C-alpha cells in the first residue's frame, strides 16, 4: 500500500463532523478499507448498544455478517473475547487452535482459516471489536496489525465524538426547554398573583401544589393559566386543574 493511499483512508475515517454523517455507512467503509489496505479476505464489526450488548453493525460480505451473528448467538469467538478483555486476539490457524469449536467450525464452513480481532477502544472504554478474516492460515504482519488497530482507534474516536455531540445537542435542547418553561411559569405566577391578589411567592406555591395534587407537569399547568384555558378562582387554587 502507498503512503498516499494510507493517509487518504485515515483522513476519510477521521471525517465524522459533517452534518450528514451516516454512522452505518461510515462503519461499512471501515470494513471495506480494512480489506483493501491489509490484504485480508473480509472484515466485520461489532459494537455495543446502550444496554452493553454486542450487535453486528457492519461487514464487508454477507457470509462475514452471518458468521458474526453466529458468534453472538453462541456467545463464543474472537470478537466476543476481544470486547470483554479489551485486548487483541489473533489465531493464525483456526482449525488447529482448538479455540471456540463451534465458531471455528462455522468459520471453516464459509472458508475462513485465520482471524484477528482488534478492540474498538479509547483508553479504558471499549465500545466494540473489529474482526479481520483470512481464507488462508497464517499470522498477519505486525505492521498490518498496527494499521488495523490504528483504523479501529480513529473510528472509535469518531464514534465517541459523535455520541458526545449527540448528548450535547440533547442537553442543549433540554436546557432550552427548561428556559422556555421558566418563562411560562413566571408569566403564570404573574397571572395568579394579579387574579388571586397574592404575592408572587404564594402564587408559585399555589401553582406547584396544584400541579402536584393533579399529577400534572408544572409547565403544562403554567401554559394553561397563561393561555386562559384554565381560570383561577379568586382566593383559591382549587380549580386550577379541575
PDB file of C-alpha atoms in Angstrom:
ATOM      1  CA  UNK A   1       0.000   0.000   0.000  1.00  0.00           C
ATOM      2  CA  UNK A   2       1.215   3.507  -0.741  1.00  0.00           C
ATOM      3  CA  UNK A   3       1.614   6.223   1.872  1.00  0.00           C
ATOM      4  CA  UNK A   4      -0.785   8.428  -0.068  1.00  0.00           C
ATOM      5  CA  UNK A   5      -3.468   5.712  -0.066  1.00  0.00           C
ATOM      6  CA  UNK A   6      -2.976   5.094   3.634  1.00  0.00           C
ATOM      7  CA  UNK A   7      -3.173   8.784   4.551  1.00  0.00           C
ATOM      8  CA  UNK A   8      -6.310   9.204   2.399  1.00  0.00           C
ATOM      9  CA  UNK A   9      -8.036   6.413   4.304  1.00  0.00           C
ATOM     10  CA  UNK A  10      -7.114   7.905   7.687  1.00  0.00           C
ATOM     11  CA  UNK A  11      -8.480  11.276   6.592  1.00  0.00           C
ATOM     12  CA  UNK A  12     -11.658   9.522   5.438  1.00  0.00           C
ATOM     13  CA  UNK A  13     -12.027   7.764   8.794  1.00  0.00           C
ATOM     14  CA  UNK A  14     -11.441  10.999  10.719  1.00  0.00           C
ATOM     15  CA  UNK A  15     -14.089  12.959   8.814  1.00  0.00           C
ATOM     16  CA  UNK A  16     -17.042  12.458  11.170  1.00  0.00           C
ATOM     17  CA  UNK A  17     -18.021  16.069  11.852  1.00  0.00           C
ATOM     18  CA  UNK A  18     -20.111  16.596   8.719  1.00  0.00           C
ATOM     19  CA  UNK A  19     -23.790  17.461   9.117  1.00  0.00           C
ATOM     20  CA  UNK A  20     -24.987  14.407   7.187  1.00  0.00           C
ATOM     21  CA  UNK A  21     -22.716  11.922   8.969  1.00  0.00           C
ATOM     22  CA  UNK A  22     -24.073   8.388   8.445  1.00  0.00           C
ATOM     23  CA  UNK A  23     -22.695   6.070  11.110  1.00  0.00           C
ATOM     24  CA  UNK A  24     -23.645   2.823   9.348  1.00  0.00           C
ATOM     25  CA  UNK A  25     -22.085   3.900   6.066  1.00  0.00           C
ATOM     26  CA  UNK A  26     -19.005   5.020   7.994  1.00  0.00           C
ATOM     27  CA  UNK A  27     -18.627   1.583   9.606  1.00  0.00           C
ATOM     28  CA  UNK A  28     -19.195  -0.286   6.353  1.00  0.00           C
ATOM     29  CA  UNK A  29     -16.485   1.842   4.744  1.00  0.00           C
ATOM     30  CA  UNK A  30     -14.175   0.922   7.638  1.00  0.00           C
ATOM     31  CA  UNK A  31     -14.603  -2.810   6.963  1.00  0.00           C
ATOM     32  CA  UNK A  32     -14.054  -2.303   3.225  1.00  0.00           C
ATOM     33  CA  UNK A  33     -10.917  -0.225   3.762  1.00  0.00           C
ATOM     34  CA  UNK A  34      -9.502  -2.892   6.077  1.00  0.00           C
ATOM     35  CA  UNK A  35      -9.871  -5.471   3.327  1.00  0.00           C
ATOM     36  CA  UNK A  36      -8.271  -3.146   0.765  1.00  0.00           C
ATOM     37  CA  UNK A  37      -5.364  -1.963   2.896  1.00  0.00           C
ATOM     38  CA  UNK A  38      -4.498  -5.092   4.864  1.00  0.00           C
ATOM     39  CA  UNK A  39      -4.861  -7.699   2.141  1.00  0.00           C
ATOM     40  CA  UNK A  40      -7.313  -9.782   4.176  1.00  0.00           C
ATOM     41  CA  UNK A  41     -10.349 -11.645   2.882  1.00  0.00           C
ATOM     42  CA  UNK A  42     -13.079  -9.986   4.955  1.00  0.00           C
ATOM     43  CA  UNK A  43     -13.807  -7.797   7.955  1.00  0.00           C
ATOM     44  CA  UNK A  44     -16.698  -7.486  10.388  1.00  0.00           C
ATOM     45  CA  UNK A  45     -17.535  -5.013  13.116  1.00  0.00           C
ATOM     46  CA  UNK A  46     -19.428  -5.443  16.379  1.00  0.00           C
ATOM     47  CA  UNK A  47     -20.470  -2.545  18.599  1.00  0.00           C
ATOM     48  CA  UNK A  48     -22.143  -2.411  21.966  1.00  0.00           C
ATOM     49  CA  UNK A  49     -25.608  -0.877  22.282  1.00  0.00           C
ATOM     50  CA  UNK A  50     -26.954   1.266  25.137  1.00  0.00           C
ATOM     51  CA  UNK A  51     -27.571  -1.869  27.219  1.00  0.00           C
ATOM     52  CA  UNK A  52     -23.983  -3.061  26.762  1.00  0.00           C
ATOM     53  CA  UNK A  53     -24.964  -5.840  24.353  1.00  0.00           C
ATOM     54  CA  UNK A  54     -22.813  -6.518  21.284  1.00  0.00           C
ATOM     55  CA  UNK A  55     -24.508  -6.097  17.906  1.00  0.00           C
ATOM     56  CA  UNK A  56     -23.302  -6.748  14.362  1.00  0.00           C
ATOM     57  CA  UNK A  57     -23.247  -3.344  12.652  1.00  0.00           C
ATOM     58  CA  UNK A  58     -21.108  -3.817   9.543  1.00  0.00           C
ATOM     59  CA  UNK A  59     -19.372  -6.467   7.458  1.00  0.00           C
ATOM     60  CA  UNK A  60     -17.541  -6.486   4.161  1.00  0.00           C
ATOM     61  CA  UNK A  61     -19.521  -9.520   2.929  1.00  0.00           C
ATOM     62  CA  UNK A  62     -22.763 -11.323   3.704  1.00  0.00           C
ATOM     63  CA  UNK A  63     -21.013 -14.523   4.802  1.00  0.00           C
ATOM     64  CA  UNK A  64     -18.975 -12.467   7.271  1.00  0.00           C
ATOM     65  CA  UNK A  65     -22.130 -10.838   8.666  1.00  0.00           C
ATOM     66  CA  UNK A  66     -23.743 -14.250   9.183  1.00  0.00           C
ATOM     67  CA  UNK A  67     -20.609 -15.591  10.885  1.00  0.00           C
ATOM     68  CA  UNK A  68     -20.545 -12.575  13.225  1.00  0.00           C
ATOM     69  CA  UNK A  69     -24.218 -13.184  14.066  1.00  0.00           C
ATOM     70  CA  UNK A  70     -23.445 -16.831  14.803  1.00  0.00           C
ATOM     71  CA  UNK A  71     -20.611 -15.705  17.075  1.00  0.00           C
ATOM     72  CA  UNK A  72     -23.019 -13.583  19.112  1.00  0.00           C
ATOM     73  CA  UNK A  73     -25.707 -16.269  19.221  1.00  0.00           C
ATOM     74  CA  UNK A  74     -23.263 -18.841  20.588  1.00  0.00           C
ATOM     75  CA  UNK A  75     -21.506 -16.260  22.795  1.00  0.00           C
ATOM     76  CA  UNK A  76     -18.085 -17.560  21.765  1.00  0.00           C
ATOM     77  CA  UNK A  77     -15.474 -16.307  19.375  1.00  0.00           C
ATOM     78  CA  UNK A  78     -12.568 -13.901  18.959  1.00  0.00           C
ATOM     79  CA  UNK A  79     -14.654 -10.728  18.792  1.00  0.00           C
ATOM     80  CA  UNK A  80     -16.526 -11.626  21.978  1.00  0.00           C
ATOM     81  CA  UNK A  81     -13.262 -12.314  23.828  1.00  0.00           C
ATOM     82  CA  UNK A  82     -11.658  -9.174  22.403  1.00  0.00           C
ATOM     83  CA  UNK A  83     -14.564  -6.994  23.548  1.00  0.00           C
ATOM     84  CA  UNK A  84     -14.656  -8.488  27.043  1.00  0.00           C
ATOM     85  CA  UNK A  85     -10.913  -8.230  27.659  1.00  0.00           C
ATOM     86  CA  UNK A  86     -10.162  -5.087  25.659  1.00  0.00           C
ATOM     87  CA  UNK A  87      -7.175  -6.943  24.183  1.00  0.00           C
ATOM     88  CA  UNK A  88      -6.490  -8.051  20.622  1.00  0.00           C
ATOM     89  CA  UNK A  89      -6.978 -11.727  19.772  1.00  0.00           C
ATOM     90  CA  UNK A  90      -5.111 -13.414  16.904  1.00  0.00           C
ATOM     91  CA  UNK A  91      -5.454 -17.014  15.751  1.00  0.00           C
ATOM     92  CA  UNK A  92      -3.350 -17.879  12.721  1.00  0.00           C
ATOM     93  CA  UNK A  93      -4.879 -21.321  12.211  1.00  0.00           C
ATOM     94  CA  UNK A  94      -8.435 -21.708  13.493  1.00  0.00           C
ATOM     95  CA  UNK A  95      -8.891 -25.454  12.846  1.00  0.00           C
ATOM     96  CA  UNK A  96      -5.621 -26.302  14.609  1.00  0.00           C
ATOM     97  CA  UNK A  97      -6.021 -23.884  17.535  1.00  0.00           C
ATOM     98  CA  UNK A  98      -8.839 -25.746  19.280  1.00  0.00           C
ATOM     99  CA  UNK A  99     -10.463 -22.496  20.448  1.00  0.00           C
ATOM    100  CA  UNK A 100     -14.182 -21.752  20.160  1.00  0.00           C
ATOM    101  CA  UNK A 101     -15.023 -25.103  18.495  1.00  0.00           C
ATOM    102  CA  UNK A 102     -18.466 -24.047  17.249  1.00  0.00           C
ATOM    103  CA  UNK A 103     -17.195 -20.744  15.879  1.00  0.00           C
ATOM    104  CA  UNK A 104     -14.159 -22.423  14.278  1.00  0.00           C
ATOM    105  CA  UNK A 105     -16.416 -24.963  12.572  1.00  0.00           C
ATOM    106  CA  UNK A 106     -18.750 -22.222  11.295  1.00  0.00           C
ATOM    107  CA  UNK A 107     -15.786 -20.157  10.077  1.00  0.00           C
ATOM    108  CA  UNK A 108     -14.350 -23.170   8.213  1.00  0.00           C
ATOM    109  CA  UNK A 109     -17.740 -23.765   6.641  1.00  0.00           C
ATOM    110  CA  UNK A 110     -17.640 -20.322   4.985  1.00  0.00           C
ATOM    111  CA  UNK A 111     -13.968 -20.625   4.075  1.00  0.00           C
ATOM    112  CA  UNK A 112     -12.119 -18.718   6.819  1.00  0.00           C
ATOM    113  CA  UNK A 113      -8.953 -20.211   8.325  1.00  0.00           C
ATOM    114  CA  UNK A 114      -7.464 -17.298  10.324  1.00  0.00           C
ATOM    115  CA  UNK A 115      -8.910 -14.461  12.390  1.00  0.00           C
ATOM    116  CA  UNK A 116      -7.621 -11.355  14.143  1.00  0.00           C
ATOM    117  CA  UNK A 117      -9.867  -9.326  16.464  1.00  0.00           C
ATOM    118  CA  UNK A 118      -8.953  -5.756  17.406  1.00  0.00           C
ATOM    119  CA  UNK A 119     -10.640  -3.756  20.182  1.00  0.00           C
ATOM    120  CA  UNK A 120     -12.596  -0.594  19.400  1.00  0.00           C
ATOM    121  CA  UNK A 121     -11.191   1.171  22.434  1.00  0.00           C
ATOM    122  CA  UNK A 122     -10.403   4.639  23.726  1.00  0.00           C
ATOM    123  CA  UNK A 123      -8.393   4.459  26.949  1.00  0.00           C
ATOM    124  CA  UNK A 124     -10.495   2.292  29.276  1.00  0.00           C
ATOM    125  CA  UNK A 125     -13.720   2.463  27.260  1.00  0.00           C
ATOM    126  CA  UNK A 126     -14.300  -0.460  24.893  1.00  0.00           C
ATOM    127  CA  UNK A 127     -17.245   0.001  22.539  1.00  0.00           C
ATOM    128  CA  UNK A 128     -16.789  -2.999  20.253  1.00  0.00           C
ATOM    129  CA  UNK A 129     -14.366  -5.068  18.217  1.00  0.00           C
ATOM    130  CA  UNK A 130     -13.133  -5.268  14.636  1.00  0.00           C
ATOM    131  CA  UNK A 131     -12.710  -8.765  13.164  1.00  0.00           C
ATOM    132  CA  UNK A 132     -10.258  -9.445  10.329  1.00  0.00           C
ATOM    133  CA  UNK A 133     -10.687 -12.763   8.489  1.00  0.00           C
ATOM    134  CA  UNK A 134      -8.470 -14.608   6.014  1.00  0.00           C
ATOM    135  CA  UNK A 135      -9.126 -17.683   3.904  1.00  0.00           C
ATOM    136  CA  UNK A 136      -5.529 -18.834   4.321  1.00  0.00           C
ATOM    137  CA  UNK A 137      -3.942 -19.773   7.659  1.00  0.00           C
ATOM    138  CA  UNK A 138      -1.098 -17.591   8.826  1.00  0.00           C
ATOM    139  CA  UNK A 139      -0.248 -14.681  11.101  1.00  0.00           C
ATOM    140  CA  UNK A 140      -1.000 -11.150   9.988  1.00  0.00           C
ATOM    141  CA  UNK A 141       2.069  -8.990   9.511  1.00  0.00           C
ATOM    142  CA  UNK A 142       2.805  -6.875  12.612  1.00  0.00           C
ATOM    143  CA  UNK A 143       2.764  -3.687  10.554  1.00  0.00           C
ATOM    144  CA  UNK A 144      -0.659  -4.513   9.158  1.00  0.00           C
ATOM    145  CA  UNK A 145      -1.970  -5.288  12.636  1.00  0.00           C
ATOM    146  CA  UNK A 146      -0.787  -1.862  13.788  1.00  0.00           C
ATOM    147  CA  UNK A 147      -2.537  -0.220  10.854  1.00  0.00           C
ATOM    148  CA  UNK A 148      -5.710  -2.190  11.583  1.00  0.00           C
ATOM    149  CA  UNK A 149      -5.622  -1.124  15.227  1.00  0.00           C
ATOM    150  CA  UNK A 150      -4.952   2.486  14.214  1.00  0.00           C
ATOM    151  CA  UNK A 151      -8.005   2.432  11.922  1.00  0.00           C
ATOM    152  CA  UNK A 152     -10.097   0.956  14.742  1.00  0.00           C
ATOM    153  CA  UNK A 153      -8.805   3.665  17.112  1.00  0.00           C
ATOM    154  CA  UNK A 154      -9.558   6.512  14.701  1.00  0.00           C
ATOM    155  CA  UNK A 155     -13.046   5.124  14.055  1.00  0.00           C
ATOM    156  CA  UNK A 156     -13.656   4.755  17.809  1.00  0.00           C
ATOM    157  CA  UNK A 157     -12.675   8.366  18.441  1.00  0.00           C
ATOM    158  CA  UNK A 158     -15.023   9.464  15.656  1.00  0.00           C
ATOM    159  CA  UNK A 159     -17.921   7.436  17.046  1.00  0.00           C
ATOM    160  CA  UNK A 160     -17.415   8.663  20.608  1.00  0.00           C
ATOM    161  CA  UNK A 161     -17.145  12.216  19.304  1.00  0.00           C
ATOM    162  CA  UNK A 162     -20.481  11.777  17.548  1.00  0.00           C
ATOM    163  CA  UNK A 163     -22.028  10.399  20.747  1.00  0.00           C
ATOM    164  CA  UNK A 164     -20.719  13.404  22.694  1.00  0.00           C
ATOM    165  CA  UNK A 165     -22.142  15.808  20.114  1.00  0.00           C
ATOM    166  CA  UNK A 166     -25.483  13.995  20.223  1.00  0.00           C
ATOM    167  CA  UNK A 167     -25.562  14.132  24.029  1.00  0.00           C
ATOM    168  CA  UNK A 168     -24.585  17.800  23.959  1.00  0.00           C
ATOM    169  CA  UNK A 169     -27.391  18.533  21.498  1.00  0.00           C
ATOM    170  CA  UNK A 170     -29.883  16.697  23.704  1.00  0.00           C
ATOM    171  CA  UNK A 171     -28.639  18.606  26.754  1.00  0.00           C
ATOM    172  CA  UNK A 172     -28.906  21.903  24.868  1.00  0.00           C
ATOM    173  CA  UNK A 173     -32.454  21.040  23.854  1.00  0.00           C
ATOM    174  CA  UNK A 174     -33.348  20.094  27.426  1.00  0.00           C
ATOM    175  CA  UNK A 175     -31.852  23.332  28.748  1.00  0.00           C
ATOM    176  CA  UNK A 176     -33.753  25.377  26.171  1.00  0.00           C
ATOM    177  CA  UNK A 177     -36.969  23.591  27.092  1.00  0.00           C
ATOM    178  CA  UNK A 178     -36.295  24.346  30.766  1.00  0.00           C
ATOM    179  CA  UNK A 179     -35.661  28.011  29.977  1.00  0.00           C
ATOM    180  CA  UNK A 180     -38.845  28.246  27.916  1.00  0.00           C
ATOM    181  CA  UNK A 181     -40.779  26.586  30.731  1.00  0.00           C
ATOM    182  CA  UNK A 182     -39.291  29.020  33.222  1.00  0.00           C
ATOM    183  CA  UNK A 183     -40.677  31.944  31.196  1.00  0.00           C
ATOM    184  CA  UNK A 184     -44.119  30.332  31.156  1.00  0.00           C
ATOM    185  CA  UNK A 185     -44.027  29.743  34.902  1.00  0.00           C
ATOM    186  CA  UNK A 186     -43.039  33.347  35.562  1.00  0.00           C
ATOM    187  CA  UNK A 187     -45.954  34.503  33.416  1.00  0.00           C
ATOM    188  CA  UNK A 188     -48.351  32.146  35.189  1.00  0.00           C
ATOM    189  CA  UNK A 189     -47.146  33.417  38.578  1.00  0.00           C
ATOM    190  CA  UNK A 190     -47.939  36.941  37.466  1.00  0.00           C
ATOM    191  CA  UNK A 191     -51.426  35.963  36.295  1.00  0.00           C
ATOM    192  CA  UNK A 192     -52.182  34.162  39.556  1.00  0.00           C
ATOM    193  CA  UNK A 193     -50.771  36.931  41.698  1.00  0.00           C
ATOM    194  CA  UNK A 194     -52.965  39.509  39.943  1.00  0.00           C
ATOM    195  CA  UNK A 195     -56.180  37.490  39.873  1.00  0.00           C
ATOM    196  CA  UNK A 196     -55.927  35.950  43.331  1.00  0.00           C
ATOM    197  CA  UNK A 197     -54.473  39.071  44.963  1.00  0.00           C
ATOM    198  CA  UNK A 198     -51.484  37.246  46.423  1.00  0.00           C
ATOM    199  CA  UNK A 199     -47.763  37.878  46.167  1.00  0.00           C
ATOM    200  CA  UNK A 200     -45.708  36.030  43.544  1.00  0.00           C
ATOM    201  CA  UNK A 201     -44.171  33.691  46.101  1.00  0.00           C
ATOM    202  CA  UNK A 202     -47.583  32.494  47.207  1.00  0.00           C
ATOM    203  CA  UNK A 203     -48.715  32.328  43.584  1.00  0.00           C
ATOM    204  CA  UNK A 204     -45.810  29.960  42.804  1.00  0.00           C
ATOM    205  CA  UNK A 205     -46.632  27.790  45.815  1.00  0.00           C
ATOM    206  CA  UNK A 206     -50.262  27.555  44.673  1.00  0.00           C
ATOM    207  CA  UNK A 207     -49.143  26.661  41.162  1.00  0.00           C
ATOM    208  CA  UNK A 208     -46.794  23.912  42.370  1.00  0.00           C
ATOM    209  CA  UNK A 209     -49.286  22.457  44.853  1.00  0.00           C
ATOM    210  CA  UNK A 210     -52.000  22.319  42.202  1.00  0.00           C
ATOM    211  CA  UNK A 211     -49.695  20.656  39.674  1.00  0.00           C
ATOM    212  CA  UNK A 212     -48.602  18.065  42.224  1.00  0.00           C
ATOM    213  CA  UNK A 213     -52.078  17.284  43.519  1.00  0.00           C
ATOM    214  CA  UNK A 214     -53.363  16.710  39.989  1.00  0.00           C
ATOM    215  CA  UNK A 215     -50.213  14.897  38.803  1.00  0.00           C
ATOM    216  CA  UNK A 216     -49.521  17.439  36.078  1.00  0.00           C
ATOM    217  CA  UNK A 217     -46.327  18.917  34.758  1.00  0.00           C
ATOM    218  CA  UNK A 218     -45.713  22.372  36.163  1.00  0.00           C
ATOM    219  CA  UNK A 219     -45.010  23.784  32.697  1.00  0.00           C
ATOM    220  CA  UNK A 220     -48.272  22.353  31.303  1.00  0.00           C
ATOM    221  CA  UNK A 221     -50.351  23.924  34.055  1.00  0.00           C
ATOM    222  CA  UNK A 222     -48.475  27.212  33.650  1.00  0.00           C
ATOM    223  CA  UNK A 223     -49.225  27.163  29.913  1.00  0.00           C
ATOM    224  CA  UNK A 224     -52.928  26.591  30.625  1.00  0.00           C
ATOM    225  CA  UNK A 225     -53.003  29.532  33.044  1.00  0.00           C
ATOM    226  CA  UNK A 226     -51.211  31.819  30.600  1.00  0.00           C
ATOM    227  CA  UNK A 227     -53.315  30.941  27.541  1.00  0.00           C
ATOM    228  CA  UNK A 228     -56.540  31.197  29.566  1.00  0.00           C
ATOM    229  CA  UNK A 229     -57.745  27.617  29.170  1.00  0.00           C
ATOM    230  CA  UNK A 230     -57.845  27.373  32.971  1.00  0.00           C
ATOM    231  CA  UNK A 231     -59.184  30.249  35.034  1.00  0.00           C
ATOM    232  CA  UNK A 232     -58.175  30.539  38.698  1.00  0.00           C
ATOM    233  CA  UNK A 233     -60.995  31.490  41.037  1.00  0.00           C
ATOM    234  CA  UNK A 234     -60.240  34.430  43.352  1.00  0.00           C
ATOM    235  CA  UNK A 235     -58.809  33.349  46.682  1.00  0.00           C
ATOM    236  CA  UNK A 236     -58.308  29.679  45.809  1.00  0.00           C
ATOM    237  CA  UNK A 237     -56.215  27.357  43.650  1.00  0.00           C
ATOM    238  CA  UNK A 238     -58.775  24.581  43.904  1.00  0.00           C
ATOM    239  CA  UNK A 239     -59.951  24.762  40.294  1.00  0.00           C
ATOM    240  CA  UNK A 240     -56.570  25.377  38.638  1.00  0.00           C
ATOM    241  CA  UNK A 241     -56.722  21.852  37.325  1.00  0.00           C
ATOM    242  CA  UNK A 242     -60.357  20.893  37.770  1.00  0.00           C
TER     243      UNK A 242
END
